[in-house]
Amino acid sequence: MKIETVTLNDGVKIPVYGFGTYQIPADGSTYKAVREALDLGVRHIDTAVAYFNEQEVGQAIRESGIPRENIFLTSKLWLQDYGYEAAQKGIEASLRKLKLDYMDLYLIHQPYGDVPGAWKAMEEAKAAGKIRSIGVSNMTPKIWNNFVPQFATIPSVNQIEFNPYCQQKKIRKIMEEAGVRLEGWGPLGQGNKAMLADPIIKEIAKIHNKDAAQIILRFELQEGAIIFPKSTNPERIKSNMEIFDFILNDEEMNKIRMLDTGRGCHDPNAPGVAEFLINAFDVHADEK
Ligand code: NAD
């Protein structure tokens, strides 16, 4: 199956469909799931140091037999590694864990603390060929306005929660004007049962002889998002990809657009969220 690519604002090409690895443990499951996705034709893998599975992602890529330049790999810097010098070390640590020479895309995972210092280190790593493209994640309009005007390099993407129940209209408008691509995390609402059983989605699924997840993912692609749903179930890894053989018409797209609740499961502007996140994942725990 040929998956389309789009060109980011820095000229880097990215497959619009990939495979997400959040919460897949590094007990062999990540290796197995990534190999399965690659065997099925996926060429874009999304990981992060805070997922604690970069090692298995890298191993799966290296042992896949697929030329490195044909796979698009994203990883992300976590909060303990912000600030210029810490970020320089964080980038090297990810490359070491992945056992790869470069990452295709690297993101500021959570936008708190010394983000400008970390960004400068990312810009330098890009110039040095260690990273091909740099972006941000979880930026709301408020956070965007706080940081992005300080950056010398405009991010290539903002990876944010995005699905029919959480359509992020305000930040998408800002991103569109700035030429920054939308990457949608939680494309299935992290397995949101209500969304997967939504009567509008089910009605459209019936017309196209597809399942609810396929309709949701197709909607997101047609909205211009780059997506990488996660599953460890081989049948779902396969069925989630079967979204390139049909098109939702304008009426169907508009019906799904109406499902937006304006809220997601994560509010990056909520008080205390930075403290919560830094305490939730310590990417240096294994060094202590
Ligand atoms: P997701 O929306 O991809 O949902 C995954 C869950 O949906 C699975 O665990 C499974 O329970 C269910 N599922 C998968 N396929 C299904 C199907 N066909 N039918 C019914 N249920 C199905 O959520 P996610 O994993 O959080 O998001 C995707 C990826 O985005 C992540 O793996 C990660 O790479 C990235 N992500 C990034 C951030 C960030 O802060 N930047 C946050 C969360 C996730």
Short mmCIF file of N, CA, C and O in Angstrom, two decimals, residues 33-109:
data_model
loop_
_atom_site.label_atom_id
_atom_site.label_comp_id
_atom_site.label_asym_id
_atom_site.label_seq_id
_atom_site.Cartn_x
_atom_site.Cartn_y
_atom_site.Cartn_z
N ALA A 33 5.26 -4.85 17.71
CA ALA A 33 4.24 -3.99 17.08
C ALA A 33 4.85 -3.14 15.96
O ALA A 33 4.25 -3.00 14.89
N VAL A 34 6.04 -2.60 16.20
CA VAL A 34 6.68 -1.75 15.17
C VAL A 34 7.06 -2.61 13.97
O VAL A 34 6.85 -2.20 12.82
N ARG A 35 7.57 -3.83 14.21
CA ARG A 35 7.90 -4.71 13.08
C ARG A 35 6.63 -5.03 12.28
O ARG A 35 6.65 -5.05 11.05
N GLU A 36 5.53 -5.29 13.01
CA GLU A 36 4.26 -5.61 12.33
C GLU A 36 3.81 -4.44 11.44
O GLU A 36 3.43 -4.63 10.29
N ALA A 37 3.87 -3.24 12.02
CA ALA A 37 3.46 -2.05 11.26
C ALA A 37 4.35 -1.87 10.03
O ALA A 37 3.86 -1.62 8.92
N LEU A 38 5.67 -2.02 10.21
CA LEU A 38 6.60 -1.86 9.08
C LEU A 38 6.35 -2.93 8.02
O LEU A 38 6.34 -2.64 6.83
N ASP A 39 6.09 -4.16 8.47
CA ASP A 39 5.81 -5.25 7.51
C ASP A 39 4.55 -4.96 6.69
O ASP A 39 4.44 -5.38 5.54
N LEU A 40 3.61 -4.24 7.30
CA LEU A 40 2.36 -3.92 6.59
C LEU A 40 2.50 -2.71 5.68
O LEU A 40 1.56 -2.33 4.99
N GLY A 41 3.66 -2.06 5.72
CA GLY A 41 3.87 -0.94 4.79
C GLY A 41 3.92 0.42 5.46
O GLY A 41 4.11 1.43 4.78
N VAL A 42 3.75 0.48 6.81
CA VAL A 42 3.88 1.77 7.48
C VAL A 42 5.35 2.18 7.44
O VAL A 42 6.23 1.35 7.64
N ARG A 43 5.60 3.45 7.19
CA ARG A 43 6.99 3.93 7.09
C ARG A 43 7.22 5.15 7.98
O ARG A 43 8.15 5.93 7.74
N HIS A 44 6.38 5.31 8.99
CA HIS A 44 6.48 6.47 9.89
C HIS A 44 6.16 5.97 11.31
O HIS A 44 5.09 5.41 11.53
N ILE A 45 7.13 6.15 12.21
CA ILE A 45 6.96 5.68 13.59
C ILE A 45 7.13 6.86 14.53
O ILE A 45 8.07 7.64 14.39
N ASP A 46 6.22 6.96 15.51
CA ASP A 46 6.26 8.06 16.48
C ASP A 46 6.59 7.50 17.87
O ASP A 46 5.85 6.68 18.39
N THR A 47 7.71 7.98 18.43
CA THR A 47 8.06 7.58 19.80
C THR A 47 8.48 8.82 20.58
O THR A 47 8.30 9.95 20.10
N ALA A 48 9.02 8.63 21.80
CA ALA A 48 9.48 9.73 22.63
C ALA A 48 10.34 9.14 23.73
O ALA A 48 10.11 7.98 24.12
N VAL A 49 11.27 9.92 24.24
CA VAL A 49 12.08 9.40 25.34
C VAL A 49 11.16 9.05 26.52
O VAL A 49 11.39 8.07 27.22
N ALA A 50 10.10 9.81 26.72
CA ALA A 50 9.19 9.57 27.84
C ALA A 50 8.29 8.35 27.64
O ALA A 50 7.51 8.01 28.53
N TYR A 51 8.40 7.68 26.49
CA TYR A 51 7.66 6.42 26.31
C TYR A 51 8.52 5.23 26.74
O TYR A 51 8.04 4.10 26.78
N PHE A 52 9.79 5.50 27.00
CA PHE A 52 10.73 4.48 27.49
C PHE A 52 10.84 3.27 26.56
O PHE A 52 11.10 2.17 27.01
N ASN A 53 10.60 3.49 25.27
CA ASN A 53 10.68 2.35 24.34
C ASN A 53 11.50 2.68 23.09
O ASN A 53 11.45 1.95 22.11
N GLU A 54 12.28 3.78 23.15
CA GLU A 54 13.09 4.16 21.98
C GLU A 54 14.03 3.03 21.54
O GLU A 54 14.24 2.82 20.35
N GLN A 55 14.57 2.30 22.54
CA GLN A 55 15.51 1.24 22.23
C GLN A 55 14.88 0.17 21.31
O GLN A 55 15.47 -0.23 20.32
N GLU A 56 13.65 -0.24 21.66
CA GLU A 56 12.98 -1.27 20.85
C GLU A 56 12.51 -0.71 19.51
O GLU A 56 12.50 -1.42 18.50
N VAL A 57 12.13 0.55 19.48
CA VAL A 57 11.74 1.18 18.21
C VAL A 57 12.94 1.17 17.27
O VAL A 57 12.85 0.77 16.11
N GLY A 58 14.10 1.61 17.80
CA GLY A 58 15.31 1.65 16.99
C GLY A 58 15.70 0.27 16.49
O GLY A 58 16.06 0.09 15.31
N GLN A 59 15.61 -0.72 17.38
CA GLN A 59 15.97 -2.09 17.00
C GLN A 59 15.05 -2.60 15.89
O GLN A 59 15.51 -3.20 14.91
N ALA A 60 13.76 -2.34 16.02
CA ALA A 60 12.79 -2.78 15.00
C ALA A 60 13.11 -2.14 13.65
O ALA A 60 13.06 -2.79 12.62
N ILE A 61 13.47 -0.85 13.68
CA ILE A 61 13.81 -0.15 12.43
C ILE A 61 15.09 -0.76 11.84
O ILE A 61 15.14 -1.08 10.65
N ARG A 62 16.09 -0.95 12.69
CA ARG A 62 17.38 -1.44 12.17
C ARG A 62 17.27 -2.86 11.62
O ARG A 62 17.91 -3.21 10.65
N GLU A 63 16.42 -3.68 12.26
CA GLU A 63 16.34 -5.09 11.84
C GLU A 63 15.25 -5.35 10.80
O GLU A 63 15.02 -6.49 10.41
N SER A 64 14.57 -4.28 10.37
CA SER A 64 13.43 -4.47 9.45
C SER A 64 13.87 -4.84 8.04
O SER A 64 13.08 -5.36 7.25
N GLY A 65 15.12 -4.52 7.71
CA GLY A 65 15.58 -4.76 6.34
C GLY A 65 15.19 -3.62 5.39
O GLY A 65 15.52 -3.64 4.22
N ILE A 66 14.48 -2.63 5.94
CA ILE A 66 14.06 -1.48 5.11
C ILE A 66 15.16 -0.42 5.19
O ILE A 66 15.64 -0.13 6.29
N PRO A 67 15.57 0.14 4.04
CA PRO A 67 16.61 1.19 4.11
C PRO A 67 16.19 2.31 5.07
O PRO A 67 15.03 2.73 5.05
N ARG A 68 17.13 2.74 5.88
CA ARG A 68 16.84 3.77 6.89
C ARG A 68 16.15 4.99 6.28
O ARG A 68 15.23 5.55 6.88
N GLU A 69 16.60 5.40 5.08
CA GLU A 69 16.05 6.64 4.49
C GLU A 69 14.60 6.46 4.04
O GLU A 69 13.92 7.44 3.74
N ASN A 70 14.11 5.23 4.04
CA ASN A 70 12.70 5.01 3.67
C ASN A 70 11.77 5.00 4.88
O ASN A 70 10.57 4.78 4.75
N ILE A 71 12.35 5.18 6.08
CA ILE A 71 11.51 5.20 7.29
C ILE A 71 11.60 6.59 7.93
O ILE A 71 12.69 7.17 8.03
N PHE A 72 10.46 7.10 8.36
CA PHE A 72 10.39 8.41 9.01
C PHE A 72 10.22 8.19 10.51
O PHE A 72 9.23 7.65 10.96
N LEU A 73 11.21 8.63 11.29
CA LEU A 73 11.18 8.37 12.74
C LEU A 73 11.07 9.69 13.51
O LEU A 73 11.86 10.60 13.30
N THR A 74 10.09 9.76 14.39
CA THR A 74 9.93 10.94 15.26
C THR A 74 10.22 10.55 16.70
O THR A 74 9.74 9.52 17.18
N SER A 75 11.00 11.38 17.40
CA SER A 75 11.09 11.25 18.86
C SER A 75 10.93 12.64 19.48
O SER A 75 10.77 13.63 18.76
N LYS A 76 10.92 12.66 20.81
CA LYS A 76 10.59 13.93 21.50
C LYS A 76 11.43 14.10 22.76
O LYS A 76 11.74 13.11 23.43
N LEU A 77 11.71 15.35 23.03
CA LEU A 77 12.49 15.74 24.21
C LEU A 77 11.55 15.91 25.40
O LEU A 77 10.50 16.54 25.27
N TRP A 78 11.95 15.37 26.56
CA TRP A 78 11.07 15.49 27.73
C TRP A 78 11.54 16.58 28.70
O TRP A 78 12.69 17.03 28.61
N LEU A 79 10.66 17.00 29.57
CA LEU A 79 10.82 18.16 30.45
C LEU A 79 12.12 18.21 31.27
O LEU A 79 12.65 19.29 31.47
N GLN A 80 12.63 17.05 31.71
CA GLN A 80 13.87 17.09 32.50
C GLN A 80 15.05 17.57 31.65
O GLN A 80 16.09 17.94 32.19
N ASP A 81 14.90 17.53 30.34
CA ASP A 81 16.01 17.85 29.44
C ASP A 81 15.84 19.20 28.75
O ASP A 81 16.38 19.42 27.67
N TYR A 82 15.10 20.11 29.36
CA TYR A 82 14.95 21.43 28.74
C TYR A 82 16.06 22.36 29.22
O TYR A 82 16.69 22.13 30.25
N GLY A 83 16.21 23.41 28.43
CA GLY A 83 17.35 24.30 28.59
C GLY A 83 18.38 23.85 27.57
O GLY A 83 18.37 22.69 27.14
N TYR A 84 19.24 24.76 27.17
CA TYR A 84 20.17 24.52 26.05
C TYR A 84 21.08 23.30 26.24
O TYR A 84 21.08 22.37 25.44
N GLU A 85 21.81 23.29 27.37
CA GLU A 85 22.79 22.20 27.54
C GLU A 85 22.13 20.86 27.80
O GLU A 85 22.56 19.82 27.27
N ALA A 86 21.08 20.87 28.60
CA ALA A 86 20.37 19.61 28.90
C ALA A 86 19.77 19.04 27.61
O ALA A 86 19.80 17.82 27.37
N ALA A 87 19.27 19.90 26.74
CA ALA A 87 18.67 19.42 25.49
C ALA A 87 19.73 18.82 24.57
O ALA A 87 19.49 17.81 23.92
N GLN A 88 20.92 19.44 24.56
CA GLN A 88 22.01 18.85 23.74
C GLN A 88 22.26 17.41 24.17
O GLN A 88 22.38 16.51 23.35
N LYS A 89 22.30 17.20 25.50
CA LYS A 89 22.53 15.84 26.02
C LYS A 89 21.34 14.94 25.75
O LYS A 89 21.50 13.76 25.44
N GLY A 90 20.14 15.50 25.86
CA GLY A 90 18.92 14.71 25.61
C GLY A 90 18.85 14.19 24.18
O GLY A 90 18.46 13.04 23.94
N ILE A 91 19.26 15.03 23.24
CA ILE A 91 19.26 14.62 21.82
C ILE A 91 20.24 13.45 21.63
O ILE A 91 19.91 12.44 21.01
N GLU A 92 21.44 13.60 22.22
CA GLU A 92 22.44 12.52 22.10
C GLU A 92 21.93 11.24 22.75
O GLU A 92 22.14 10.14 22.24
N ALA A 93 21.23 11.38 23.88
CA ALA A 93 20.72 10.19 24.60
C ALA A 93 19.69 9.46 23.74
O ALA A 93 19.70 8.22 23.67
N SER A 94 18.81 10.20 23.08
CA SER A 94 17.82 9.55 22.20
C SER A 94 18.51 8.82 21.06
O SER A 94 18.18 7.68 20.75
N LEU A 95 19.49 9.47 20.43
CA LEU A 95 20.21 8.82 19.32
C LEU A 95 20.91 7.56 19.79
O LEU A 95 20.92 6.54 19.10
N ARG A 96 21.45 7.62 21.02
CA ARG A 96 22.13 6.45 21.59
C ARG A 96 21.15 5.31 21.83
O ARG A 96 21.41 4.17 21.50
N LYS A 97 19.99 5.64 22.40
CA LYS A 97 19.00 4.59 22.69
C LYS A 97 18.46 3.99 21.40
O LYS A 97 18.25 2.79 21.29
N LEU A 98 18.20 4.85 20.44
CA LEU A 98 17.67 4.37 19.14
C LEU A 98 18.72 3.62 18.33
O LEU A 98 18.38 2.82 17.46
N LYS A 99 19.98 3.90 18.63
CA LYS A 99 21.12 3.40 17.82
C LYS A 99 20.90 3.78 16.35
O LYS A 99 21.00 2.94 15.45
N LEU A 100 20.56 5.03 16.14
CA LEU A 100 20.39 5.55 14.78
C LEU A 100 21.28 6.79 14.65
O LEU A 100 21.59 7.44 15.64
N ASP A 101 21.66 7.12 13.41
CA ASP A 101 22.53 8.28 13.19
C ASP A 101 21.76 9.60 13.22
O ASP A 101 22.34 10.65 13.43
N TYR A 102 20.47 9.52 12.92
CA TYR A 102 19.70 10.76 12.90
C TYR A 102 18.21 10.44 13.17
O TYR A 102 17.78 9.30 13.01
N MET A 103 17.48 11.48 13.56
CA MET A 103 16.02 11.37 13.71
C MET A 103 15.41 12.26 12.63
O MET A 103 15.95 13.32 12.33
N ASP A 104 14.29 11.82 12.05
CA ASP A 104 13.67 12.62 10.99
C ASP A 104 12.94 13.83 11.56
O ASP A 104 12.94 14.90 10.95
N LEU A 105 12.31 13.64 12.71
CA LEU A 105 11.57 14.74 13.33
C LEU A 105 11.79 14.64 14.84
O LEU A 105 11.80 13.54 15.40
N TYR A 106 11.97 15.78 15.47
CA TYR A 106 12.20 15.80 16.91
C TYR A 106 11.36 16.94 17.48
O TYR A 106 11.36 18.05 16.94
N LEU A 107 10.64 16.65 18.57
CA LEU A 107 9.69 17.63 19.09
C LEU A 107 9.97 18.02 20.52
O LEU A 107 10.43 17.20 21.32
N ILE A 108 9.63 19.26 20.85
CA ILE A 108 9.49 19.69 22.24
C ILE A 108 8.20 19.03 22.71
O ILE A 108 7.11 19.40 22.25
N HIS A 109 8.30 18.01 23.57
CA HIS A 109 7.13 17.19 23.89
C HIS A 109 6.06 17.98 24.67
O HIS A 109 4.88 17.88 24.37
#
